[in-house]
Structures are given as structure tokens and as C-alpha cells.
PDB file of C-alpha atoms in Angstrom:
ATOM      1  CA  MET A   1      99.907  74.879 100.215  1.00  0.00           C
ATOM      2  CA  THR A   2     100.549  77.452  97.491  1.00  0.00           C
ATOM      3  CA  ILE A   3     103.370  78.027  95.055  1.00  0.00           C
ATOM      4  CA  ASP A   4     104.206  81.563  93.941  1.00  0.00           C
ATOM      5  CA  GLU A   5     105.446  81.769  90.337  1.00  0.00           C
ATOM      6  CA  TYR A   6     107.364  84.943  89.471  1.00  0.00           C
ATOM      7  CA  VAL A   7     105.923  86.569  86.323  1.00  0.00           C
ATOM      8  CA  ARG A   8     108.580  88.792  84.782  1.00  0.00           C
ATOM      9  CA  ASP A   9     106.575  89.510  81.605  1.00  0.00           C
ATOM     10  CA  TRP A  10     103.177  90.874  82.667  1.00  0.00           C
ATOM     11  CA  THR A  11     101.716  90.120  79.210  1.00  0.00           C
ATOM     12  CA  ARG A  12     101.668  86.496  80.395  1.00  0.00           C
ATOM     13  CA  ILE A  13      99.216  87.314  83.194  1.00  0.00           C
ATOM     14  CA  ARG A  14      95.693  86.224  82.278  1.00  0.00           C
ATOM     15  CA  THR A  15      92.360  87.529  83.488  1.00  0.00           C
ATOM     16  CA  ARG A  16      91.282  85.706  86.662  1.00  0.00           C
ATOM     17  CA  ASP A  17      94.867  84.653  87.559  1.00  0.00           C
ATOM     18  CA  GLU A  18      95.404  85.015  91.281  1.00  0.00           C
ATOM     19  CA  ILE A  19      98.249  87.510  91.644  1.00  0.00           C
ATOM     20  CA  LYS A  20     100.398  88.788  94.493  1.00  0.00           C
ATOM     21  CA  LEU A  21     102.386  92.014  94.050  1.00  0.00           C
ATOM     22  CA  ASN A  22     105.561  92.820  95.970  1.00  0.00           C
ATOM     23  CA  LYS A  23     107.651  95.961  96.205  1.00  0.00           C
ATOM     24  CA  ASP A  24     110.890  96.243  98.155  1.00  0.00           C
ATOM     25  CA  GLY A  25     110.359  92.738  99.563  1.00  0.00           C
ATOM     26  CA  GLN A  26     106.893  93.501 100.951  1.00  0.00           C
ATOM     27  CA  GLU A  27     103.516  92.347  99.682  1.00  0.00           C
ATOM     28  CA  ILE A  28     101.562  95.431  98.578  1.00  0.00           C
ATOM     29  CA  ALA A  29      98.512  93.820  96.965  1.00  0.00           C
ATOM     30  CA  ARG A  30      96.819  90.516  96.220  1.00  0.00           C
ATOM     31  CA  GLY A  31      93.794  89.628  94.125  1.00  0.00           C
ATOM     32  CA  LEU A  32      92.471  88.527  90.740  1.00  0.00           C
ATOM     33  CA  ALA A  33      93.913  89.962  87.537  1.00  0.00           C
ATOM     34  CA  ASP A  34      91.300  91.951  85.658  1.00  0.00           C
ATOM     35  CA  GLY A  35      93.399  93.008  82.685  1.00  0.00           C
ATOM     36  CA  VAL A  36      96.865  93.839  81.405  1.00  0.00           C
ATOM     37  CA  THR A  37      97.809  96.325  78.691  1.00  0.00           C
ATOM     38  CA  ASP A  38      99.212  94.926  75.440  1.00  0.00           C
ATOM     39  CA  ASP A  39     102.683  96.211  76.314  1.00  0.00           C
ATOM     40  CA  GLY A  40     102.536  94.563  79.768  1.00  0.00           C
ATOM     41  CA  ASN A  41     103.204  97.820  81.601  1.00  0.00           C
ATOM     42  CA  THR A  42      99.869  98.149  83.422  1.00  0.00           C
ATOM     43  CA  LEU A  43      97.925  95.578  85.438  1.00  0.00           C
ATOM     44  CA  TRP A  44      94.457  95.915  86.960  1.00  0.00           C
ATOM     45  CA  LEU A  45      93.822  93.832  90.053  1.00  0.00           C
ATOM     46  CA  ILE A  46      90.508  93.164  91.796  1.00  0.00           C
ATOM     47  CA  GLN A  47      91.321  92.974  95.485  1.00  0.00           C
ATOM     48  CA  PRO A  48      89.197  91.291  98.171  1.00  0.00           C
ATOM     49  CA  ALA A  49      87.717  92.795 101.342  1.00  0.00           C
ATOM     50  CA  GLY A  50      86.199  95.825  99.659  1.00  0.00           C
ATOM     51  CA  LYS A  51      89.498  97.189  98.316  1.00  0.00           C
ATOM     52  CA  GLY A  52      88.100  97.144  94.784  1.00  0.00           C
ATOM     53  CA  ARG A  53      89.886  97.392  91.459  1.00  0.00           C
ATOM     54  CA  SER A  54      93.362  98.966  91.449  1.00  0.00           C
ATOM     55  CA  MET A  55      95.900  99.776  88.758  1.00  0.00           C
ATOM     56  CA  PHE A  56      99.614  98.992  89.076  1.00  0.00           C
ATOM     57  CA  THR A  57     102.487  99.743  86.706  1.00  0.00           C
ATOM     58  CA  HIS A  58     105.490  97.557  86.039  1.00  0.00           C
ATOM     59  CA  GLN A  59     107.816 100.570  85.900  1.00  0.00           C
ATOM     60  CA  ASP A  60     107.233 101.197  89.633  1.00  0.00           C
ATOM     61  CA  ASP A  61     109.552  98.254  90.418  1.00  0.00           C
ATOM     62  CA  ILE A  62     106.643  96.017  91.380  1.00  0.00           C
ATOM     63  CA  LEU A  63     107.157  92.257  91.143  1.00  0.00           C
ATOM     64  CA  ALA A  64     104.209  90.057  90.197  1.00  0.00           C
ATOM     65  CA  PHE A  65     103.721  86.469  91.325  1.00  0.00           C
ATOM     66  CA  ARG A  66     101.030  84.073  90.094  1.00  0.00           C
ATOM     67  CA  ILE A  67      99.651  82.109  93.026  1.00  0.00           C
ATOM     68  CA  LYS A  68      99.053  78.456  92.284  1.00  0.00           C
ATOM     69  CA  ALA A  69      97.707  75.820  94.626  1.00  0.00           C
ATOM     70  CA  SER A  70     100.055  72.893  94.757  1.00  0.00           C
ATOM     71  CA  ARG A  71      98.574  69.508  94.135  1.00  0.00           C
ATOM     72  CA  PRO A  72      98.977  66.955  96.887  1.00  0.00           C
ATOM     73  CA  SER A  73     100.990  63.924  95.900  1.00  0.00           C
ATOM     74  CA  ARG A  74      98.997  60.786  95.336  1.00  0.00           C
ATOM     75  CA  GLN A  75      99.456  58.007  97.802  1.00  0.00           C
ATOM     76  CA  ILE A  76      99.522  54.573  96.205  1.00  0.00           C
TER      77      ILE A  76
END
């Protein structure tokens, strides 16, 4: 199971974070972060399946979510 964490401030995205991007309620891209500008306006994402490296800008009303695997609860 995964948990999607909304990242309002793109400067908090780190290289190799797994990121999902949404626009107008639809997923438009998913992959590993490859860099963010110092002002947090531009994000580069390495996408799987041969889609390569793509650039996205925050000002295009794109929402970013960090994908985290949830940890299973321990059974005692």
C-alpha cells in the first residue's frame, strides 16, 4: 500500500523522491525526481517505460505528491 503526501512547496522535493503529478484531478506523470530549481518553480522527473526526463512547472497548476510505501503494522 502507498501513501501520497501532497508537496505544496516543490523546494522540499529531493532527488530520487518518487513523485506523482496531477492536473485537474488527473494523473499526468509519475517517476523519480531528478532536480528542482532553487525557487521551486521547475521540477525534472525521470519517468519509467521509456518516457525519459521531463520538465514541469509549478505555475501550470500542477500538484505534486510524494509517494511513500506505508509500513505494515507489526503483529505482536
